[in-house]
Short mmCIF file of C-alpha atoms and ligand atoms in Angstrom, two decimals:
data_model
loop_
_atom_site.label_atom_id
_atom_site.label_comp_id
_atom_site.label_asym_id
_atom_site.label_seq_id
_atom_site.Cartn_x
_atom_site.Cartn_y
_atom_site.Cartn_z
CA UNK A 1 -22.63 15.18 9.55
CA UNK A 2 -21.01 12.84 7.06
CA UNK A 3 -17.58 13.26 5.56
CA UNK A 4 -15.03 11.50 3.39
CA UNK A 5 -11.26 11.60 3.48
CA UNK A 6 -9.10 9.82 0.91
CA UNK A 7 -5.87 8.38 2.33
CA UNK A 8 -4.97 6.56 -0.88
CA UNK A 9 -6.19 5.94 -4.41
CA UNK A 10 -5.82 9.62 -5.29
CA UNK A 11 -3.82 10.15 -8.48
CA UNK A 12 -2.69 6.56 -8.31
CA UNK A 13 -4.06 3.24 -9.49
CA UNK A 14 -4.99 1.46 -6.30
CA UNK A 15 -3.94 2.01 -2.71
CA UNK A 16 -7.60 2.76 -1.92
CA UNK A 17 -8.15 3.82 1.69
CA UNK A 18 -11.33 5.84 2.06
CA UNK A 19 -12.24 7.13 5.49
CA UNK A 20 -15.95 7.67 6.02
CA UNK A 21 -17.22 9.39 9.14
CA UNK A 22 -20.90 9.62 10.01
CA UNK A 23 -21.81 11.20 13.37
CA UNK A 24 -19.64 9.18 15.79
CA UNK A 25 -19.10 6.23 13.46
CA UNK A 26 -15.85 5.81 11.50
CA UNK A 27 -15.15 3.19 8.87
CA UNK A 28 -12.63 2.63 6.11
CA UNK A 29 -13.65 1.45 2.67
CA UNK A 30 -10.67 -0.68 1.60
CA UNK A 31 -7.25 -0.47 3.15
CA UNK A 32 -4.90 -1.22 0.27
CA UNK A 33 -1.23 -1.04 -0.44
CA UNK A 34 -0.05 1.87 -2.58
CA UNK A 35 2.03 -0.05 -5.08
CA UNK A 36 2.97 3.09 -6.99
CA UNK A 37 4.25 4.89 -3.87
CA UNK A 38 6.06 1.77 -2.73
CA UNK A 39 7.79 1.32 -6.08
CA UNK A 40 9.44 4.70 -5.71
CA UNK A 41 11.56 3.37 -2.84
CA UNK A 42 11.44 -0.41 -3.02
CA UNK A 43 12.00 -3.21 -5.46
CA UNK A 44 10.71 -6.50 -4.09
CA UNK A 45 12.24 -8.93 -3.26
CA UNK A 46 15.65 -7.28 -3.54
CA UNK A 47 14.88 -4.21 -1.51
CA UNK A 48 11.86 -4.61 0.73
CA UNK A 49 10.64 -2.64 3.74
CA UNK A 50 11.81 -4.27 6.99
CA UNK A 51 9.07 -2.92 9.22
CA UNK A 52 6.30 -0.36 9.37
CA UNK A 53 8.71 2.46 10.27
CA UNK A 54 10.06 2.81 6.75
CA UNK A 55 6.56 2.60 5.25
CA UNK A 56 5.45 5.41 7.57
CA UNK A 57 8.59 7.43 6.86
CA UNK A 58 7.96 7.45 3.10
CA UNK A 59 4.22 7.97 3.61
CA UNK A 60 3.54 4.67 1.88
CA UNK A 61 1.51 3.90 4.98
CA UNK A 62 -0.40 7.05 6.04
CA UNK A 63 -0.15 8.29 9.60
CA UNK A 64 -3.56 7.74 11.21
CA UNK A 65 -4.04 7.66 14.97
CA UNK A 66 -5.72 4.75 16.67
CA UNK A 67 -5.85 2.23 13.80
CA UNK A 68 -2.49 0.43 13.70
CA UNK A 69 -1.50 -2.51 15.86
CA UNK A 70 1.86 -0.91 16.65
CA UNK A 71 0.11 2.25 17.89
CA UNK A 72 -0.73 2.05 21.59
CA UNK A 73 -3.42 4.72 21.50
CA UNK A 74 -7.05 3.73 21.79
CA UNK A 75 -8.90 2.34 18.77
CA UNK A 76 -10.50 5.11 16.74
CA UNK A 77 -12.12 3.02 14.02
CA UNK A 78 -15.33 0.96 14.04
CA UNK A 79 -14.84 -1.25 11.00
CA UNK A 80 -13.14 -1.79 7.65
CA UNK A 81 -15.02 -2.96 4.56
CA UNK A 82 -13.01 -4.62 1.79
CA UNK A 83 -14.32 -4.54 -1.77
CA UNK A 84 -12.05 -7.41 -2.96
CA UNK A 85 -8.78 -9.23 -2.35
CA UNK A 86 -6.38 -7.38 -4.65
CA UNK A 87 -3.42 -6.10 -2.62
CA UNK A 88 -4.06 -2.50 -3.66
CA UNK A 89 -7.39 -2.70 -1.77
CA UNK A 90 -6.69 -5.07 1.09
CA UNK A 91 -3.04 -5.72 1.94
CA UNK A 92 -2.52 -3.08 4.59
CA UNK A 93 -5.15 -4.50 6.92
CA UNK A 94 -1.97 -6.36 7.87
CA UNK A 95 -1.11 -3.39 10.10
CA UNK A 96 -4.52 -2.84 11.69
CA UNK A 97 -5.39 -3.33 15.35
CA UNK A 98 -6.85 -6.81 15.67
CA UNK A 99 -10.00 -5.68 17.44
CA UNK A 100 -11.14 -3.78 14.34
CA UNK A 101 -13.61 -6.02 12.47
CA UNK A 102 -12.87 -6.49 8.76
CA UNK A 103 -15.97 -7.12 6.62
CA UNK A 104 -15.51 -8.78 3.23
CA UNK A 105 -16.89 -11.46 0.95
CA UNK A 106 -16.27 -15.11 1.82
CA UNK A 107 -14.01 -15.57 -1.23
CA UNK A 108 -11.97 -12.50 -0.35
CA UNK A 109 -11.26 -13.88 3.13
CA UNK A 110 -10.26 -17.25 1.65
CA UNK A 111 -7.89 -15.66 -0.87
CA UNK A 112 -6.31 -13.30 1.66
CA UNK A 113 -5.69 -16.06 4.18
CA UNK A 114 -4.31 -18.49 1.57
CA UNK A 115 -2.00 -15.95 -0.05
CA UNK A 116 -0.69 -14.76 3.30
CA UNK A 117 0.21 -18.35 4.21
CA UNK A 118 2.38 -18.75 1.09
CA UNK A 119 4.09 -15.35 1.33
CA UNK A 120 7.81 -15.17 2.08
CA UNK A 121 7.53 -12.03 4.16
CA UNK A 122 4.47 -11.46 6.26
CA UNK A 123 5.02 -7.76 6.96
CA UNK A 124 2.51 -6.57 4.37
CA UNK A 125 0.24 -9.60 4.34
CA UNK A 126 -0.19 -10.65 7.94
CA UNK A 127 -3.76 -11.88 8.26
CA UNK A 128 -3.27 -13.69 11.57
CA UNK A 129 -5.89 -12.87 14.18
CA UNK A 130 -7.80 -10.55 11.88
CA UNK A 131 -11.50 -10.68 12.70
CA UNK A 132 -12.96 -11.39 9.28
CA UNK A 133 -16.73 -11.03 9.12
CA UNK A 134 -17.98 -12.28 5.81
CA UNK A 135 -21.01 -11.10 3.87
CA UNK A 136 -22.94 -11.98 0.74
CA UNK A 137 -25.06 -9.90 -1.65
CA UNK A 138 -28.35 -9.12 0.04
CA UNK A 139 -26.81 -8.67 3.49
CA UNK A 140 -27.10 -5.33 5.27
CA UNK A 141 -24.47 -4.60 7.86
CA UNK A 142 -25.19 -2.10 10.57
CA UNK A 143 -22.26 -0.29 12.17
CA UNK A 144 -23.81 2.23 14.56
CA UNK A 145 -25.25 5.04 12.41
CA UNK A 146 -24.08 3.49 9.12
CA UNK A 147 -25.66 0.65 7.16
CA UNK A 148 -23.57 -0.99 4.45
CA UNK A 149 -25.11 -2.97 1.61
CA UNK A 150 -22.59 -5.05 -0.37
CA UNK A 151 -23.52 -5.98 -3.95
CA UNK A 152 -21.44 -8.28 -6.15
CA UNK A 153 -19.65 -6.89 -9.19
CA UNK A 154 -17.59 -8.51 -11.93
CA UNK A 155 -13.82 -7.97 -11.70
CA UNK A 156 -10.61 -9.86 -12.45
CA UNK A 157 -10.80 -11.72 -9.16
CA UNK A 158 -13.79 -13.61 -7.75
CA UNK A 159 -15.62 -12.25 -4.73
CA UNK A 160 -15.57 -8.54 -5.69
CA UNK A 161 -18.21 -6.15 -4.31
CA UNK A 162 -19.39 -2.60 -4.60
CA UNK A 163 -21.06 -0.91 -1.62
CA UNK A 164 -24.09 1.24 -0.99
CA UNK A 165 -23.50 2.99 2.31
CA UNK A 166 -26.56 4.42 4.01
CA UNK A 167 -25.52 7.29 6.26
CA UNK A 168 -27.48 9.82 8.32
CA UNK A 169 -27.07 12.32 5.43
CA UNK A 170 -28.05 9.95 2.63
CA UNK A 171 -26.53 7.19 0.51
CA UNK A 172 -22.95 7.02 -0.71
CA UNK A 173 -21.96 4.51 -3.38
CA UNK A 174 -18.50 2.98 -3.72
CA UNK A 175 -17.81 0.98 -6.89
CA UNK A 176 -14.60 -0.78 -5.82
CA UNK A 177 -13.05 -2.17 -9.02
CA UNK A 178 -15.60 -3.31 -11.56
CA UNK A 179 -16.24 -3.98 -15.22
CA UNK A 180 -18.96 -4.80 -17.70
CA UNK A 181 -16.95 -6.89 -20.16
CA UNK A 182 -16.01 -9.86 -17.96
CA UNK A 183 -17.72 -13.22 -17.68
CA UNK A 184 -20.49 -11.99 -15.35
CA UNK A 185 -21.60 -8.53 -16.49
CA UNK A 186 -25.04 -9.14 -14.95
CA UNK A 187 -23.54 -8.77 -11.47
CA UNK A 188 -22.19 -5.31 -12.29
CA UNK A 189 -25.50 -4.40 -13.92
CA UNK A 190 -27.33 -5.38 -10.75
CA UNK A 191 -24.99 -3.20 -8.70
CA UNK A 192 -25.59 -0.19 -10.99
CA UNK A 193 -29.34 -0.77 -10.77
CA UNK A 194 -29.28 -0.91 -6.96
CA UNK A 195 -27.00 2.15 -6.81
CA UNK A 196 -29.52 4.04 -8.94
CA UNK A 197 -32.41 3.04 -6.68
CA UNK A 198 -30.53 4.42 -3.68
CA UNK A 199 -30.43 7.94 -5.25
CA UNK A 200 -27.02 8.55 -3.70
CA UNK A 201 -25.55 11.90 -2.75
CA UNK A 202 -22.12 10.76 -3.86
CA UNK A 203 -20.47 8.06 -5.93
CA UNK A 204 -16.85 7.13 -5.30
CA UNK A 205 -15.83 5.49 -8.53
CA UNK A 206 -12.78 3.80 -9.95
CA UNK A 207 -11.35 5.63 -12.98
CA UNK A 208 -8.55 3.32 -14.09
CA UNK A 209 -9.00 3.13 -17.84
CA UNK A 210 -9.07 6.77 -18.91
CA UNK A 211 -6.15 6.61 -21.35
CA UNK A 212 -5.64 2.93 -21.98
CA UNK A 213 -9.09 1.68 -22.85
CA UNK A 214 -8.86 -1.46 -24.95
CA UNK A 215 -12.07 -3.18 -25.88
CA UNK A 216 -11.99 -6.93 -25.47
CA UNK A 217 -13.56 -9.66 -23.40
CA UNK A 218 -12.59 -12.85 -21.62
CA UNK A 219 -13.94 -15.07 -24.46
CA UNK A 220 -11.83 -13.04 -26.88
CA UNK A 221 -8.78 -13.55 -24.69
CA UNK A 222 -9.45 -17.28 -24.77
CA UNK A 223 -9.74 -17.29 -28.56
CA UNK A 224 -6.45 -15.44 -28.96
CA UNK A 225 -4.66 -17.74 -26.54
CA UNK A 226 -6.09 -20.71 -28.43
CA UNK A 227 -4.69 -19.36 -31.68
CA UNK A 228 -1.20 -18.98 -30.24
CA UNK A 229 -1.26 -22.40 -28.59
CA UNK A 230 -2.49 -24.05 -31.83
CA UNK A 231 0.37 -22.53 -33.77
CA UNK A 232 3.10 -23.13 -31.20
CA UNK A 233 4.97 -26.39 -31.71
CA UNK A 234 6.94 -25.93 -28.48
CA UNK A 235 6.36 -24.98 -24.89
CA UNK A 236 3.88 -22.22 -24.04
CA UNK A 237 4.79 -20.22 -20.94
CA UNK A 238 2.26 -17.87 -19.46
CA UNK A 239 1.93 -15.42 -16.60
CA UNK A 240 -1.24 -13.87 -15.15
CA UNK A 241 -2.62 -12.69 -11.80
CA UNK A 242 -2.61 -15.67 -9.46
CA UNK A 243 -6.13 -15.09 -8.18
CA UNK A 244 -7.63 -14.32 -11.61
CA UNK A 245 -9.80 -17.42 -11.76
CA UNK A 246 -11.54 -16.38 -15.00
CA UNK A 247 -8.18 -16.18 -16.72
CA UNK A 248 -7.09 -19.49 -15.25
CA UNK A 249 -10.31 -21.04 -16.56
CA UNK A 250 -9.56 -19.63 -20.04
CA UNK A 251 -6.08 -21.18 -20.10
CA UNK A 252 -7.43 -24.41 -18.71
CA UNK A 253 -10.01 -24.66 -21.47
CA UNK A 254 -7.44 -23.92 -24.15
CA UNK A 255 -5.19 -26.60 -22.68
CA UNK A 256 -8.03 -29.15 -22.80
CA UNK A 257 -8.95 -28.27 -26.37
CA UNK A 258 -5.36 -28.60 -27.52
CA UNK A 259 -4.49 -31.81 -25.71
CA UNK A 260 -2.09 -30.06 -23.43
CA UNK A 261 -1.68 -30.05 -19.67
CA UNK A 262 -1.96 -26.86 -17.70
CA UNK A 263 0.92 -26.75 -15.22
CA UNK A 264 0.17 -24.39 -12.35
CA UNK A 265 2.59 -23.10 -9.72
CA UNK A 266 2.61 -24.48 -6.20
CA UNK A 267 1.28 -21.18 -4.87
CA UNK A 268 -1.58 -21.30 -7.32
CA UNK A 269 -2.34 -24.92 -6.47
CA UNK A 270 -2.51 -24.03 -2.78
CA UNK A 271 -4.93 -21.20 -3.50
CA UNK A 272 -7.05 -23.31 -5.89
CA UNK A 273 -7.37 -26.01 -3.26
CA UNK A 274 -8.71 -23.47 -0.75
CA UNK A 275 -11.08 -21.92 -3.29
CA UNK A 276 -12.36 -25.29 -4.48
CA UNK A 277 -14.13 -25.66 -1.10
CA UNK A 278 -16.54 -22.93 -2.22
CA UNK A 279 -19.17 -24.64 -4.33
CA UNK A 280 -20.17 -21.34 -5.95
CA UNK A 281 -16.84 -21.06 -7.73
CA UNK A 282 -15.92 -23.17 -10.73
CA UNK A 283 -12.34 -24.22 -10.04
CA UNK A 284 -10.42 -26.64 -12.31
CA UNK A 285 -9.95 -29.91 -10.46
CA UNK A 286 -6.33 -30.22 -9.30
CA UNK A 287 -6.64 -34.00 -9.45
CA UNK A 288 -8.13 -33.88 -12.90
CA UNK A 289 -6.21 -35.37 -15.80
CA UNK A 290 -5.27 -32.11 -17.46
CA UNK A 291 -3.83 -30.21 -14.51
CA UNK A 292 -0.27 -30.59 -13.26
CA UNK A 293 1.39 -28.92 -10.31
CA UNK A 294 4.86 -27.70 -11.14
CA UNK A 295 7.37 -28.64 -8.48
CA UNK A 296 10.03 -26.01 -8.20
CA UNK A 297 13.52 -27.31 -7.51
CA UNK A 298 14.41 -26.44 -3.90
CA UNK A 299 16.61 -27.81 -1.15
CA UNK A 300 13.95 -27.47 1.49
CA UNK A 301 10.19 -27.11 1.22
CA UNK A 302 7.95 -25.14 3.54
CA UNK A 303 5.09 -26.97 5.20
CA UNK A 304 2.51 -25.50 2.82
CA UNK A 305 4.65 -26.63 -0.12
CA UNK A 306 4.88 -30.20 1.13
CA UNK A 307 1.09 -30.16 1.61
CA UNK A 308 0.57 -28.76 -1.87
CA UNK A 309 2.68 -31.48 -3.48
CA UNK A 310 0.10 -34.00 -2.26
CA UNK A 311 -2.81 -32.20 -3.92
CA UNK A 312 -2.43 -33.48 -7.46
CA UNK A 313 -0.15 -34.73 -10.22
CA UNK A 314 3.33 -33.31 -9.95
CA UNK A 315 5.71 -32.39 -12.72
CA UNK A 316 9.22 -30.98 -12.50
CA UNK A 317 11.53 -29.15 -14.91
CA UNK A 318 13.12 -32.34 -16.23
CA UNK A 319 9.71 -33.77 -17.16
CA UNK A 320 8.41 -30.55 -18.67
CA UNK A 321 11.56 -30.44 -20.76
CA UNK A 322 10.65 -33.79 -22.32
CA UNK A 323 7.00 -32.93 -23.04
CA UNK A 324 7.20 -29.30 -24.12
CA UNK A 325 4.54 -29.49 -26.84
CA UNK A 326 2.16 -31.01 -24.32
CA UNK A 327 2.23 -28.26 -21.71
CA UNK A 328 1.01 -24.75 -21.04
CA UNK A 329 3.07 -23.73 -18.07
CA UNK A 330 2.23 -20.91 -15.68
CA UNK A 331 5.57 -19.26 -15.03
CA UNK A 332 5.99 -16.07 -13.06
CA UNK A 333 9.17 -14.07 -13.41
CA UNK A 334 10.37 -15.57 -10.13
CA UNK A 335 10.19 -19.06 -11.63
CA UNK A 336 12.45 -18.23 -14.57
CA UNK A 337 15.45 -20.05 -13.06
CA UNK A 338 13.60 -23.26 -14.00
CA UNK A 339 14.17 -22.45 -17.66
CA UNK A 340 17.81 -23.49 -17.28
CA UNK A 341 16.69 -27.07 -16.77
CA UNK A 342 13.66 -26.95 -19.07
CA UNK A 343 15.63 -25.54 -22.03
CA UNK A 344 12.66 -24.38 -24.12
CA UNK A 345 12.87 -25.75 -27.66
CA UNK A 346 12.81 -23.30 -30.57
CA UNK A 347 9.25 -22.21 -31.41
CA UNK A 348 8.27 -22.00 -27.77
CA UNK A 349 6.70 -18.74 -26.66
CA UNK A 350 5.70 -16.62 -23.70
CA UNK A 351 2.26 -15.08 -23.15
CA UNK A 352 1.96 -12.16 -20.77
CA UNK A 353 -1.67 -12.10 -19.73
CA UNK A 354 -1.63 -9.13 -17.36
CA UNK A 355 -1.79 -5.38 -17.84
CA UNK A 356 1.25 -3.57 -19.05
CA UNK A 357 3.27 -1.71 -17.83
CA UNK A 358 1.50 -1.49 -14.49
CA UNK A 359 -0.39 -4.27 -12.84
CA UNK A 360 -2.21 -4.19 -9.53
CA UNK A 361 -1.69 -7.85 -8.87
CA UNK A 362 1.92 -8.52 -9.68
CA UNK A 363 5.17 -6.72 -10.04
CA UNK A 364 6.71 -7.10 -13.45
CA UNK A 365 10.39 -6.43 -14.00
CA UNK A 366 10.24 -5.79 -17.74
CA UNK A 367 13.88 -5.10 -18.51
CA UNK A 368 15.05 -8.34 -17.02
CA UNK A 369 12.06 -10.27 -18.35
CA UNK A 370 12.98 -9.25 -21.91
CA UNK A 371 16.61 -10.31 -21.34
CA UNK A 372 15.48 -13.79 -20.34
CA UNK A 373 13.13 -14.03 -23.32
CA UNK A 374 15.93 -12.85 -25.58
CA UNK A 375 18.34 -15.45 -24.21
CA UNK A 376 15.93 -18.33 -24.75
CA UNK A 377 14.52 -17.03 -28.04
CA UNK A 378 10.97 -16.70 -26.73
CA UNK A 379 8.70 -14.17 -28.44
CA UNK A 380 6.29 -12.42 -26.08
CA UNK A 381 2.56 -12.21 -26.82
CA UNK A 382 0.47 -9.80 -24.83
CA UNK A 383 -3.06 -11.16 -24.48
CA UNK A 384 -5.15 -9.54 -21.80
CA UNK A 385 -8.40 -7.86 -20.94
CA UNK A 386 -8.67 -5.25 -18.23
CA UNK A 387 -10.39 -5.82 -14.91
CA UNK A 388 -11.78 -2.29 -15.15
CA UNK A 389 -14.77 -0.65 -16.78
CA UNK A 390 -14.37 1.28 -20.06
CA UNK A 391 -14.89 5.09 -20.09
CA UNK A 392 -18.13 5.24 -22.10
CA UNK A 393 -19.73 2.45 -20.11
CA UNK A 394 -18.73 4.17 -16.89
CA UNK A 395 -20.27 7.39 -18.14
CA UNK A 396 -23.52 5.59 -18.91
CA UNK A 397 -23.54 4.04 -15.46
CA UNK A 398 -22.90 7.37 -13.73
CA UNK A 399 -25.66 9.02 -15.79
CA UNK A 400 -28.02 6.29 -14.62
CA UNK A 401 -27.07 6.69 -10.98
CA UNK A 402 -26.94 10.48 -11.30
CA UNK A 403 -25.42 11.44 -7.94
CA UNK A 404 -24.87 14.98 -6.71
CA UNK A 405 -21.12 14.45 -6.47
CA UNK A 406 -18.66 12.06 -8.12
CA UNK A 407 -15.27 11.30 -6.59
CA UNK A 408 -12.94 9.69 -9.17
CA UNK A 409 -10.27 7.55 -7.53
CA UNK A 410 -8.04 4.61 -8.55
CA UNK A 411 -6.75 6.51 -11.57
CA UNK A 412 -4.22 9.11 -12.62
CA UNK A 413 -6.31 11.37 -14.86
CA UNK A 414 -8.69 13.34 -12.66
CA UNK A 415 -8.89 16.35 -14.98
CA UNK A 416 -9.54 14.26 -18.04
CA UNK A 417 -12.19 12.39 -16.07
CA UNK A 418 -13.85 15.65 -14.97
CA UNK A 419 -14.05 16.99 -18.51
CA UNK A 420 -15.22 13.72 -20.02
CA UNK A 421 -17.91 13.23 -17.37
CA UNK A 422 -19.08 16.88 -17.37
CA UNK A 423 -22.35 16.07 -19.18
CA UNK A 424 -23.33 13.62 -16.42
CA UNK A 425 -24.31 16.78 -14.54
CA UNK A 426 -22.69 15.90 -11.21
CA UNK A 427 -20.15 17.93 -9.29
CA UNK A 428 -16.72 16.38 -9.82
CA UNK A 429 -14.10 17.82 -7.49
CA UNK A 430 -10.39 17.34 -8.14
CA UNK A 431 -9.64 15.25 -5.07
CA UNK A 432 -6.83 16.20 -2.73
CA UNK A 433 -5.36 13.46 -0.61
CA UNK A 434 -6.40 13.56 3.07
CA UNK A 435 -8.63 16.60 2.66
CA UNK A 436 -12.03 16.38 4.30
CA UNK A 437 -15.07 16.40 2.00
CA UNK A 438 -18.43 17.00 3.62
CA UNK A 439 -21.35 15.06 2.17
CA UNK A 440 -24.75 16.76 2.46
ZN1 LIG B 1 -7.56 -1.93 -7.74
ZN1 LIG B 2 -8.78 -4.96 -8.31
#
């Protein structure tokens, strides 16, 4: 018998934790942080959970026997498969017993390790001693009665995969997060094709964009950014997901074409350095002429920061202040203190290049952000394209795959989804968290 149980990702964007049991084999597909649940009680970094007890208390971390490192009972799980490195899919492996193998793409492991090394608090991003087992498209991973086939998809972070899971009852497909309008739609197309060939019993699909579908593409984002940068006589500040390499490449290209430098944060530089070791990824060269690493003013630097400052050309607030029309500066909300020294000249502007109002990759404190922009006279442009597939394209894909059952997760509009997808002809249950669904 095969069954599914959803411990997260139900009526929320992200927090995916899908328990799949086949005969005596148990795996989780993703083990993410529920940002929406966490936001109800916490506001990082001002109010953060101290340990797992509070996360368990508020059900931000579900109670599951035999999976957590702080739980002395025997291990009850055979493996975890991560679709990609976004925190809402991966962060809570931090709490897992270390003898549970975690399967993921090479890039995902690199990003998770690098980001955990630069994190202030390790509670929710502790990757030490995790047994990462990396895969590539084409691999087939056998875990007792289950065989998992990872296939690359395009998403707003490199190294994203969907899965075809071959169980004793038949195939189950999990999309992870995916899209058809990014820079590599052919990867997603290949995944859909393979999913169709598997004639699956069930598809577990993301359903993020049911009410906020905006049609655009990465090249369009680049063109819009270029337009703003061309018109702006002052400093251009920008914020986007730190592991969104496609977006970084777009800003880098605009910087080159407009004779500006792209100043990245130290965290970003650290991550880029790690990712640049993968020859399959096109990462802007940190030592190249057009990239600068922004050195944040601090009394004391961590070891990783000192290392990072040796990776390329450094610039600080005083220097940026003197060359404002020559720089596009990546500036997260937590770097805003630097504006006091930079003193943006009139006609500078701020580009938010992430989703609004909710983003899986970063927490945005809008009220305070606007106050800062107001104080410095910086208009805000919103230039972004979603990491998630659009409704009509998703419908086409599901029609192609034509499974018996569709489980819509990673979204907050299950009923809308069910009505819109009715003509696909699949059963579409309204999912209840932690209920068991038998697959046959
Ligand atoms: Zn997600
Ligand atoms: Zn994602």
